[in-house]
């Protein structure tokens, strides 16, 4: 697949009518563009939706350097390849971190920014159990996804989380492999959970959407938000955790659509 990718190394899919306002959707850590598929289909009624795979994720190129700034550079190159001078941007989790970095580094490229359940702060490590679960799977010994699931269950108890992670397990002939660049993500992990840079503030309309039960956006984060995004507002979706777009997709898409309009 990498041989078919453009120079930016970014894999993408497009939905919606040509000529509609362009909207870029970006998933979170360990995910792929399919994670926001329901949202993409709903928003494609009014926007030209570009769903992308993050570097080292999905079908995008495996890279050695994976910082927020380097990923923003890659997405900027991809925007140039697509002939997109200015876009609306929606990112969940790491996709939101990337969107904030891109808006701060290249404010002329982002018309409106939507950040789903992430702040621009530096986070403590939260995924040690996930990395342990991946490491426990011997890809040369398993005979299918169910075997991998049993092994990973010793480290990650939530069935839904394992199901999400196991979407990365693909079969290549008679062997299994992780489609994402697991080692690259592990090496870069301390970079991608770090704080967003302090550039000139991005003063265009910015919306943060918080899951009520999620710990990723807290009241004491807001000074760091407004320092970078003085025109920011926030909406909360009741009864949701970090996967708010999957838990209440209709409400989530409605909030995004009203903001972008």
XYZ file of N, CA and C in Angstrom:
783
model
N 0.819 -1.197 0.000
C 0.000 0.000 0.000
C 0.857 1.253 0.000
N 1.993 1.254 0.716
C 2.804 2.460 0.828
C 3.312 2.930 -0.529
N 3.523 1.980 -1.471
C 4.007 2.366 -2.790
C 2.967 3.170 -3.576
N 1.682 3.049 -3.187
C 0.615 3.750 -3.883
C 0.307 5.099 -3.238
N 0.943 5.410 -2.146
C 0.637 6.626 -1.415
C 1.293 7.836 -2.068
N 0.719 9.025 -1.855
C 1.368 10.246 -2.345
C 2.615 10.553 -1.530
N 3.346 11.581 -1.918
C 4.604 11.917 -1.244
C 4.412 12.180 0.238
N 3.260 12.713 0.617
C 2.997 12.993 2.035
C 2.893 11.725 2.873
N 2.585 10.596 2.227
C 2.418 9.339 2.948
C 1.072 9.186 3.616
N 0.125 10.092 3.349
C -1.183 10.081 3.995
C -2.202 9.367 3.117
N -2.853 8.362 3.702
C -3.949 7.664 3.028
C -5.260 8.338 3.403
N -6.179 8.473 2.430
C -7.446 9.131 2.740
C -8.582 8.554 1.912
N -9.800 8.845 2.341
C -11.015 8.556 1.597
C -11.870 9.819 1.561
N -12.670 9.956 0.497
C -13.486 11.154 0.314
C -14.953 10.772 0.175
N -15.824 11.551 0.824
C -17.270 11.410 0.686
C -17.874 12.794 0.519
N -19.042 12.854 -0.084
C -19.718 14.129 -0.258
C -19.525 14.701 -1.652
N -20.314 15.695 -1.968
C -20.307 16.256 -3.310
C -19.108 17.149 -3.556
N -18.593 17.080 -4.773
C -17.548 18.021 -5.179
C -18.097 19.440 -5.109
N -17.272 20.349 -4.623
C -17.707 21.725 -4.493
C -18.277 22.068 -3.141
N -18.639 21.047 -2.337
C -19.104 21.306 -0.982
C -17.921 21.746 -0.119
N -18.182 22.474 0.968
C -17.064 22.924 1.822
C -16.233 21.746 2.311
N -14.895 21.809 2.183
C -14.051 20.683 2.597
C -13.921 20.581 4.115
N -14.049 19.349 4.612
C -13.939 19.038 6.038
C -13.025 17.838 6.201
N -11.992 17.982 7.014
C -11.038 16.900 7.271
C -11.360 16.254 8.611
N -11.472 14.929 8.628
C -11.744 14.157 9.847
C -10.528 13.303 10.188
N -10.127 13.329 11.470
C -8.933 12.584 11.891
C -9.210 11.844 13.196
N -8.912 10.560 13.187
C -9.143 9.648 14.305
C -8.085 9.795 15.397
N -8.192 8.956 16.428
C -7.276 8.999 17.558
C -6.228 7.900 17.547
N -5.483 7.825 18.643
C -4.374 6.879 18.802
C -4.855 5.439 18.647
N -4.078 4.635 17.916
C -4.322 3.216 17.633
C -5.504 2.997 16.691
N -6.073 4.077 16.131
C -7.256 3.936 15.299
C -6.959 4.031 13.819
N -8.020 4.273 13.065
C -7.917 4.477 11.611
C -9.126 5.291 11.185
N -9.156 5.658 9.909
C -10.228 6.530 9.434
C -11.614 5.896 9.581
N -11.687 4.567 9.663
C -12.984 3.920 9.834
C -13.643 4.283 11.167
N -12.855 4.697 12.162
C -13.418 4.998 13.482
C -14.443 6.126 13.450
N -14.263 7.062 12.532
C -15.189 8.176 12.402
C -16.109 8.005 11.192
N -16.267 6.764 10.754
C -17.036 6.495 9.547
C -18.491 6.920 9.649
N -19.133 6.667 10.779
C -20.536 7.055 10.953
C -20.675 8.569 10.887
N -19.765 9.272 11.553
C -19.785 10.733 11.548
C -19.524 11.261 10.137
N -18.574 10.654 9.445
C -18.258 11.087 8.080
C -19.476 10.968 7.177
N -20.201 9.864 7.287
C -21.374 9.671 6.430
C -22.464 10.701 6.727
N -22.637 11.034 7.998
C -23.652 12.028 8.345
C -23.265 13.415 7.850
N -22.003 13.782 8.013
C -21.566 15.121 7.639
C -21.394 15.277 6.125
N -21.285 14.134 5.411
C -21.119 14.198 3.959
C -22.353 14.734 3.251
N -23.460 14.871 3.983
C -24.649 15.471 3.382
C -24.447 16.950 3.081
N -23.539 17.591 3.824
C -23.350 19.027 3.656
C -21.909 19.429 3.382
N -20.971 18.477 3.527
C -19.561 18.798 3.364
C -18.892 17.777 2.440
N -17.787 18.178 1.877
C -16.898 17.264 1.160
C -15.938 16.732 2.220
N -16.164 15.523 2.689
C -15.470 14.988 3.857
C -14.242 14.185 3.429
N -13.097 14.583 3.937
C -11.832 13.884 3.717
C -11.451 13.193 5.032
N -11.507 11.880 5.051
C -11.097 11.111 6.235
C -9.686 10.588 6.006
N -8.789 10.845 6.953
C -7.403 10.434 6.754
C -6.946 9.477 7.852
N -5.949 8.666 7.517
C -5.239 7.854 8.500
C -4.030 8.645 8.995
N -3.875 8.720 10.301
C -2.693 9.355 10.870
C -1.420 8.650 10.396
N -0.292 9.353 10.347
C 0.978 8.673 10.103
C 1.168 7.519 11.101
N 1.726 6.420 10.623
C 1.954 5.213 11.427
C 0.665 4.497 11.815
N -0.460 4.894 11.238
C -1.750 4.281 11.518
C -2.420 3.873 10.213
N -3.301 2.875 10.315
C -4.092 2.477 9.164
C -3.229 2.173 7.957
N -3.575 2.810 6.840
C -2.864 2.568 5.583
C -1.865 3.669 5.250
N -1.678 4.618 6.164
C -0.682 5.662 5.923
C 0.721 5.114 6.132
N 1.694 5.864 5.632
C 3.080 5.403 5.635
C 3.625 5.288 7.065
N 4.470 4.296 7.257
C 5.211 4.166 8.507
C 6.403 5.120 8.468
N 6.537 5.928 9.518
C 7.590 6.936 9.564
C 8.376 6.800 10.864
N 9.604 7.307 10.850
C 10.450 7.239 12.042
C 10.159 8.385 13.007
N 9.922 9.581 12.467
C 9.672 10.746 13.302
C 8.170 10.989 13.393
N 7.670 11.020 14.627
C 6.231 11.183 14.833
C 6.004 12.116 16.020
N 6.150 13.396 15.782
C 5.799 14.409 16.765
C 4.542 15.121 16.275
N 3.943 15.915 17.140
C 2.776 16.684 16.709
C 3.150 17.601 15.550
N 4.328 18.237 15.641
C 4.758 19.164 14.588
C 5.051 18.431 13.287
N 5.706 17.267 13.360
C 6.032 16.543 12.121
C 4.765 16.029 11.445
N 3.799 15.593 12.245
C 2.535 15.150 11.659
C 1.782 16.326 11.039
N 1.839 17.489 11.682
C 1.206 18.677 11.105
C 1.843 19.029 9.767
N 3.165 18.881 9.674
C 3.846 19.120 8.396
C 3.373 18.131 7.330
N 3.214 16.871 7.710
C 2.749 15.872 6.746
C 1.340 16.186 6.254
N 0.467 16.584 7.175
C -0.906 16.900 6.781
C -0.932 18.156 5.905
N -0.077 19.122 6.205
C 0.013 20.308 5.347
C 0.430 19.928 3.939
N 1.407 19.025 3.820
C 1.826 18.543 2.504
C 0.677 17.829 1.809
N -0.075 17.033 2.571
C -1.221 16.333 2.006
C -2.296 17.322 1.530
N -2.551 18.382 2.318
C -3.509 19.407 1.894
C -3.087 20.017 0.561
N -1.789 20.274 0.416
C -1.285 20.816 -0.850
C -1.529 19.835 -1.996
N -1.302 18.546 -1.742
C -1.519 17.534 -2.778
C -2.975 17.488 -3.231
N -3.876 17.737 -2.294
C -5.304 17.691 -2.613
C -5.823 19.022 -3.155
N -4.965 20.033 -3.182
C -5.400 21.346 -3.640
C -6.334 22.037 -2.661
N -6.172 21.736 -1.361
C -7.030 22.298 -0.317
C -6.276 23.421 0.393
N -6.643 24.649 0.092
C -5.937 25.784 0.697
C -6.424 26.072 2.104
N -7.717 25.834 2.368
C -8.294 26.086 3.694
C -9.411 25.089 3.946
N -9.437 24.503 5.140
C -10.421 23.459 5.442
C -11.004 23.666 6.838
N -12.130 23.037 7.045
C -12.648 22.818 8.390
C -12.037 21.510 8.879
N -11.796 21.406 10.172
C -11.044 20.252 10.688
C -11.742 19.735 11.943
N -11.948 18.415 11.986
C -12.493 17.730 13.157
C -11.558 16.595 13.534
N -11.043 16.622 14.762
C -10.148 15.563 15.219
C -10.547 15.054 16.584
N -10.512 13.741 16.754
C -10.797 13.113 18.047
C -9.501 12.666 18.705
N -9.321 12.992 19.969
C -8.186 12.527 20.765
C -6.871 12.945 20.097
N -6.013 11.998 19.706
C -4.762 12.384 19.049
C -5.030 13.175 17.776
N -6.104 12.859 17.081
C -6.478 13.649 15.912
C -6.781 15.086 16.276
N -7.338 15.298 17.472
C -7.566 16.650 17.962
C -6.277 17.348 18.339
N -5.363 16.604 18.959
C -4.033 17.155 19.267
C -3.344 17.635 17.993
N -3.417 16.799 16.964
C -2.813 17.157 15.684
C -3.497 18.382 15.092
N -4.823 18.438 15.171
C -5.549 19.579 14.638
C -5.160 20.875 15.325
N -4.987 20.825 16.638
C -4.556 22.024 17.370
C -3.173 22.467 16.915
N -2.273 21.519 16.754
C -0.911 21.861 16.323
C -0.922 22.456 14.917
N -1.709 21.863 14.034
C -1.808 22.358 12.668
C -2.384 23.772 12.639
N -3.424 24.019 13.425
C -4.041 25.345 13.463
C -3.077 26.385 14.017
N -2.297 26.006 15.005
C -1.338 26.945 15.604
C -0.159 27.210 14.681
N 0.309 26.177 13.983
C 1.452 26.324 13.092
C 1.084 27.001 11.773
N -0.093 26.661 11.251
C -0.504 27.145 9.928
C -1.949 27.630 9.994
N -2.204 28.725 10.676
C -3.595 29.168 10.892
C -4.338 29.494 9.608
N -3.619 29.806 8.548
C -4.287 30.123 7.285
C -4.910 28.893 6.635
N -4.526 27.691 7.083
C -5.040 26.464 6.466
C -6.335 25.980 7.128
N -6.659 26.476 8.319
C -7.817 26.000 9.066
C -8.840 27.121 9.193
N -10.053 26.876 8.706
C -11.129 27.865 8.784
C -11.856 27.776 10.121
N -12.183 26.544 10.532
C -12.822 26.269 11.815
C -12.230 24.969 12.350
N -12.117 24.887 13.669
C -11.474 23.731 14.308
C -12.421 23.129 15.329
N -12.606 21.799 15.246
C -13.384 21.057 16.243
C -12.461 20.019 16.876
N -12.347 20.066 18.192
C -11.466 19.172 18.954
C -12.330 18.316 19.863
N -12.321 17.006 19.645
C -13.168 16.093 20.404
C -12.388 15.425 21.533
N -12.696 15.823 22.733
C -12.279 15.186 23.985
C -10.760 15.067 24.148
N -10.088 16.183 24.000
C -8.652 16.260 24.272
C -8.313 17.721 24.527
N -7.288 17.958 25.329
C -6.817 19.309 25.632
C -5.407 19.497 25.097
N -4.924 20.748 25.039
C -3.560 20.985 24.555
C -2.484 20.768 25.604
N -2.851 20.204 26.758
C -1.892 19.996 27.845
C -1.044 18.751 27.596
N 0.007 18.591 28.410
C 0.769 17.339 28.419
C 0.061 16.343 29.333
N -0.129 15.123 28.852
C -0.808 14.090 29.622
C 0.200 13.099 30.208
N -0.109 12.525 31.361
C 0.710 11.415 31.850
C 0.453 10.178 30.990
N 1.378 9.226 30.983
C 1.153 7.997 30.210
C -0.127 7.294 30.661
N -0.969 6.913 29.695
C -2.250 6.279 30.000
C -2.409 4.928 29.297
N -1.434 4.519 28.517
C -1.640 3.371 27.627
C -0.640 2.246 27.871
N -0.060 2.183 29.071
C 0.911 1.124 29.345
C 0.277 -0.264 29.209
N -0.989 -0.380 29.648
C -1.672 -1.672 29.544
C -1.895 -2.063 28.084
N -2.165 -1.068 27.247
C -2.381 -1.339 25.824
C -1.087 -1.803 25.166
N 0.009 -1.103 25.449
C 1.292 -1.526 24.884
C 1.670 -2.927 25.379
N 1.374 -3.224 26.648
C 1.654 -4.568 27.172
C 0.815 -5.618 26.460
N -0.441 -5.280 26.159
C -1.323 -6.217 25.467
C -0.807 -6.515 24.062
N -0.390 -5.478 23.350
C 0.180 -5.691 22.022
C 1.443 -6.559 22.100
N 2.304 -6.250 23.058
C 3.578 -6.964 23.174
C 3.387 -8.436 23.523
N 2.284 -8.747 24.214
C 2.052 -10.125 24.650
C 1.662 -11.048 23.500
N 1.223 -10.480 22.397
C 0.763 -11.295 21.256
C 1.945 -11.670 20.372
N 2.234 -12.957 20.296
C 3.268 -13.463 19.387
C 2.607 -13.703 18.031
N 2.863 -12.811 17.094
C 2.192 -12.874 15.796
C 2.535 -14.136 15.013
N 3.639 -14.773 15.368
C 4.035 -16.009 14.681
C 3.339 -17.245 15.239
N 2.635 -17.084 16.367
C 2.032 -18.240 17.029
C 0.509 -18.256 16.974
N -0.113 -17.097 16.778
C -1.577 -17.060 16.824
C -2.180 -17.578 15.515
N -3.407 -18.089 15.619
C -4.133 -18.595 14.462
C -5.368 -17.767 14.135
N -5.512 -16.637 14.783
C -6.673 -15.809 14.492
C -6.876 -14.735 15.533
N -7.867 -13.893 15.277
C -8.142 -12.750 16.153
C -8.626 -13.193 17.527
N -9.379 -14.300 17.592
C -9.895 -14.748 18.889
C -8.764 -15.153 19.818
N -7.707 -15.760 19.285
C -6.555 -16.118 20.119
C -5.856 -14.869 20.628
N -5.678 -13.896 19.741
C -5.053 -12.636 20.152
C -5.887 -11.939 21.225
N -7.197 -12.016 21.083
C -8.097 -11.380 22.047
C -7.932 -11.986 23.434
N -7.830 -13.308 23.507
C -7.653 -13.974 24.808
C -6.349 -13.537 25.468
N -5.295 -13.415 24.683
C -3.999 -12.995 25.225
C -4.072 -11.553 25.718
N -4.669 -10.688 24.915
C -4.737 -9.272 25.272
C -5.650 -9.017 26.467
N -6.612 -9.925 26.695
C -7.548 -9.761 27.807
C -6.849 -9.787 29.162
N -5.657 -10.379 29.220
C -4.913 -10.398 30.482
C -4.398 -9.006 30.839
N -4.357 -8.111 29.859
C -3.840 -6.760 30.088
C -4.907 -5.686 29.935
N -5.869 -5.911 29.042
C -6.953 -4.946 28.789
C -8.272 -5.656 29.025
N -8.962 -5.290 30.088
C -10.166 -6.015 30.484
C -11.401 -5.691 29.670
N -11.484 -4.478 29.117
C -12.699 -4.050 28.429
C -12.789 -4.672 27.039
N -13.858 -5.419 26.799
C -14.045 -6.090 25.510
C -14.075 -5.097 24.361
N -14.772 -3.971 24.559
C -14.900 -2.983 23.487
C -13.544 -2.385 23.120
N -12.691 -2.163 24.115
C -11.364 -1.605 23.845
C -10.528 -2.605 23.059
N -10.579 -3.879 23.468
C -9.825 -4.911 22.732
C -10.322 -5.031 21.303
N -11.620 -4.963 21.122
C -12.175 -5.043 19.771
C -11.655 -3.906 18.906
N -11.582 -2.717 19.481
C -11.036 -1.561 18.771
C -9.565 -1.784 18.422
N -8.776 -2.233 19.381
C -7.350 -2.442 19.147
C -7.105 -3.540 18.107
N -7.933 -4.576 18.143
C -7.730 -5.714 17.250
C -8.109 -5.418 15.803
N -8.709 -4.273 15.546
C -8.939 -3.870 14.160
C -7.611 -3.645 13.440
N -6.532 -3.499 14.203
C -5.206 -3.329 13.618
C -4.579 -4.650 13.185
N -5.162 -5.773 13.596
C -4.600 -7.083 13.262
C -5.091 -7.510 11.884
N -4.162 -7.705 10.958
C -4.532 -8.093 9.601
C -3.725 -9.324 9.195
N -4.259 -10.052 8.229
C -3.610 -11.267 7.739
C -2.953 -10.987 6.406
N -1.687 -11.374 6.315
C -0.914 -11.221 5.082
C -0.470 -12.611 4.657
N -1.252 -13.213 3.769
C -0.967 -14.601 3.409
C -1.286 -15.511 4.575
N -0.273 -16.212 5.047
C -0.473 -17.136 6.163
C -0.063 -16.548 7.501
N 0.409 -15.306 7.510
C 0.876 -14.727 8.761
C 0.036 -13.518 9.143
N 0.104 -13.165 10.405
C -0.599 -12.002 10.929
C 0.395 -10.883 11.223
N -0.080 -9.659 11.130
C 0.759 -8.505 11.459
C -0.129 -7.359 11.923
N 0.517 -6.414 12.612
C -0.171 -5.191 13.008
C -0.062 -4.207 11.849
N -1.195 -3.706 11.377
C -1.173 -2.791 10.243
C -0.502 -1.461 10.613
N -0.684 -1.021 11.842
C -0.038 0.223 12.288
C 1.440 -0.045 12.578
N 2.205 1.020 12.707
C 3.623 0.919 13.065
C 3.717 0.975 14.586
N 3.541 -0.173 15.230
C 3.475 -0.232 16.682
C 4.760 0.278 17.329
N 5.900 -0.138 16.816
C 7.169 0.302 17.392
C 7.353 1.806 17.223
N 6.970 2.317 16.069
C 7.081 3.759 15.843
C 6.217 4.558 16.797
N 5.008 4.057 17.063
C 4.109 4.737 17.993
C 4.672 4.678 19.401
N 5.189 3.522 19.789
C 5.763 3.378 21.128
C 6.950 4.317 21.315
N 7.814 4.398 20.316
C 8.988 5.269 20.397
C 8.581 6.732 20.509
N 7.519 7.104 19.814
C 7.091 8.511 19.766
C 6.085 8.874 20.856
N 5.711 7.914 21.669
C 4.581 8.117 22.581
C 4.750 9.352 23.465
N 5.938 9.559 24.001
C 6.138 10.702 24.901
C 5.982 12.024 24.165
N 6.210 12.028 22.860
C 6.004 13.243 22.065
C 4.516 13.518 21.859
N 3.764 12.492 21.499
C 2.384 12.715 21.075
C 1.441 12.930 22.250
N 1.864 12.616 23.474
C 1.038 12.946 24.637
C 1.484 14.266 25.276
N 2.468 14.927 24.658
C 2.978 16.182 25.187
C 2.042 17.350 24.904
N 2.402 18.500 25.445
C 1.600 19.707 25.252
C 1.743 20.220 23.823
N 0.693 20.842 23.342
C 0.783 21.530 22.058
C 1.683 22.744 22.188
N 2.307 23.128 21.078
C 3.253 24.231 21.091
C 2.598 25.561 21.413
N 3.419 26.516 21.816
C 2.967 27.886 22.071
C 3.421 28.760 20.917
N 2.553 28.902 19.945
C 2.792 29.760 18.806
C 1.916 30.999 18.993
N 1.726 31.785 17.944
C 0.729 32.847 18.013
C -0.643 32.207 18.190
N -1.517 32.802 18.990
C -2.835 32.200 19.221
C -3.621 32.038 17.921
N -4.394 30.967 17.852
C -5.303 30.720 16.738
C -6.647 31.334 17.128
N -7.022 32.440 16.473
C -8.184 33.197 16.927
C -9.447 32.944 16.113
N -9.428 31.930 15.257
C -10.636 31.580 14.510
C -11.543 30.695 15.370
N -12.800 30.510 14.962
C -13.744 29.722 15.766
C -13.240 28.310 16.040
N -13.257 27.948 17.321
C -12.766 26.647 17.768
C -13.759 26.064 18.766
N -14.133 24.822 18.559
C -15.072 24.145 19.450
C -14.424 22.917 20.062
N -14.492 22.825 21.389
C -14.088 21.623 22.104
C -15.353 20.875 22.515
N -15.385 19.572 22.250
C -16.520 18.739 22.651
C -16.028 17.744 23.693
N -16.650 17.774 24.853
C -16.210 16.943 25.976
C -17.220 15.842 26.259
N -16.728 14.633 26.506
C -17.564 13.585 27.063
C -17.724 13.829 28.555
N -18.957 13.856 29.029
C -19.213 14.206 30.429
C -18.406 13.360 31.405
N -18.275 12.082 31.138
C -17.626 11.152 32.061
C -16.147 10.928 31.743
N -15.637 11.621 30.731
C -14.243 11.446 30.317
C -13.329 12.375 31.103
N -12.123 11.912 31.458
C -11.179 12.762 32.189
C -10.286 13.621 31.296
N -10.463 13.561 29.983
C -9.476 14.163 29.089
C -9.560 15.685 28.990
N -10.716 16.271 29.262
C -10.831 17.730 29.334
C -11.330 18.079 30.726
N -10.528 18.854 31.467
C -10.880 19.265 32.827
C -10.936 20.789 32.907
N -11.652 21.283 33.920
C -11.799 22.735 34.072
C -10.449 23.431 34.198
N -9.490 22.788 34.870
C -8.192 23.440 35.053
C -7.330 23.411 33.798
N -7.812 22.762 32.728
C -7.114 22.811 31.442
C -7.452 24.085 30.671
N -8.557 24.727 31.031
C -9.086 25.793 30.182
C -8.142 26.980 30.006
N -7.365 27.379 31.023
C -6.387 28.452 30.768
C -5.402 28.111 29.649
N -4.982 26.848 29.562
C -4.079 26.452 28.482
C -4.802 26.434 27.133
N -6.105 26.154 27.170
C -6.901 26.203 25.942
C -6.993 27.633 25.431
N -7.447 28.543 26.310
C -7.704 29.914 25.860
C -6.420 30.671 25.558
N -5.312 30.247 26.140
C -4.021 30.848 25.799
C -3.706 30.636 24.322
N -4.088 29.477 23.809
C -3.810 29.122 22.413
C -5.003 29.411 21.496
N -6.212 29.280 22.053
C -7.436 29.390 21.250
C -8.405 30.368 21.927
N -8.156 31.674 21.804
C -8.976 32.667 22.509
C -10.428 32.702 22.062
N -10.730 32.143 20.904
C -12.105 32.131 20.403
C -12.719 30.740 20.572
N -12.350 30.065 21.671
C -12.815 28.693 21.904
C -14.099 28.674 22.718
N -14.942 27.693 22.398
C -16.131 27.393 23.187
C -16.136 25.892 23.463
N -17.023 25.462 24.342
C -17.052 24.042 24.698
C -18.484 23.554 24.802
N -18.705 22.332 24.338
C -19.978 21.645 24.487
C -19.718 20.308 25.181
N -20.645 19.894 26.030
C -20.531 18.613 26.714
C -21.655 17.693 26.269
N -21.323 16.437 26.024
C -22.334 15.438 25.692
C -22.557 14.576 26.933
N -23.749 14.649 27.460
C -24.081 13.964 28.701
C -23.952 12.452 28.549
N -23.481 11.820 29.615
C -23.463 10.367 29.692
C -22.468 9.681 28.791
N -21.479 10.412 28.283
C -20.495 9.795 27.390
C -19.109 9.840 27.996
N -18.275 8.919 27.553
C -16.876 8.896 27.958
C -16.031 9.355 26.776
N -14.809 8.825 26.671
C -13.875 9.339 25.667
C -14.337 9.058 24.240
N -15.093 7.975 24.035
C -15.561 7.609 22.693
C -16.926 8.228 22.425
N -17.060 9.507 22.731
C -18.339 10.206 22.644
C -18.949 10.155 21.252
N -18.133 10.171 20.211
C -18.660 10.140 18.841
C -19.257 8.791 18.492
N -18.787 7.726 19.143
C -19.337 6.391 18.910
C -20.516 6.111 19.836
N -20.506 6.701 21.027
C -21.562 6.465 22.009
C -22.851 7.198 21.638
N -22.741 8.431 21.165
C -23.917 9.208 20.771
C -23.626 9.929 19.446
N -23.535 9.154 18.363
C -23.111 9.743 17.085
C -24.054 10.811 16.551
N -25.358 10.627 16.726
C -26.298 11.605 16.218
C -26.143 12.958 16.892
N -26.032 12.935 18.207
C -25.844 14.181 18.961
C -24.506 14.807 18.603
N -23.479 13.985 18.535
C -22.137 14.488 18.208
C -22.126 15.160 16.837
N -22.645 14.476 15.828
C -22.647 15.028 14.479
C -23.479 16.295 14.403
N -24.582 16.331 15.146
C -25.416 17.516 15.157
C -24.689 18.734 15.736
N -23.955 18.530 16.823
C -23.177 19.616 17.420
C -22.133 20.142 16.431
N -21.437 19.213 15.777
C -20.400 19.595 14.806
C -21.030 20.364 13.649
N -22.133 19.848 13.117
C -22.751 20.489 11.949
C -23.231 21.896 12.270
N -23.860 22.069 13.425
C -24.357 23.402 13.790
C -23.197 24.384 13.970
N -22.108 23.920 14.555
C -20.948 24.801 14.746
C -20.331 25.198 13.401
N -20.181 24.247 12.513
C -19.531 24.528 11.233
C -20.399 25.398 10.330
N -21.704 25.364 10.530
C -22.579 26.197 9.716
C -22.667 27.623 10.243
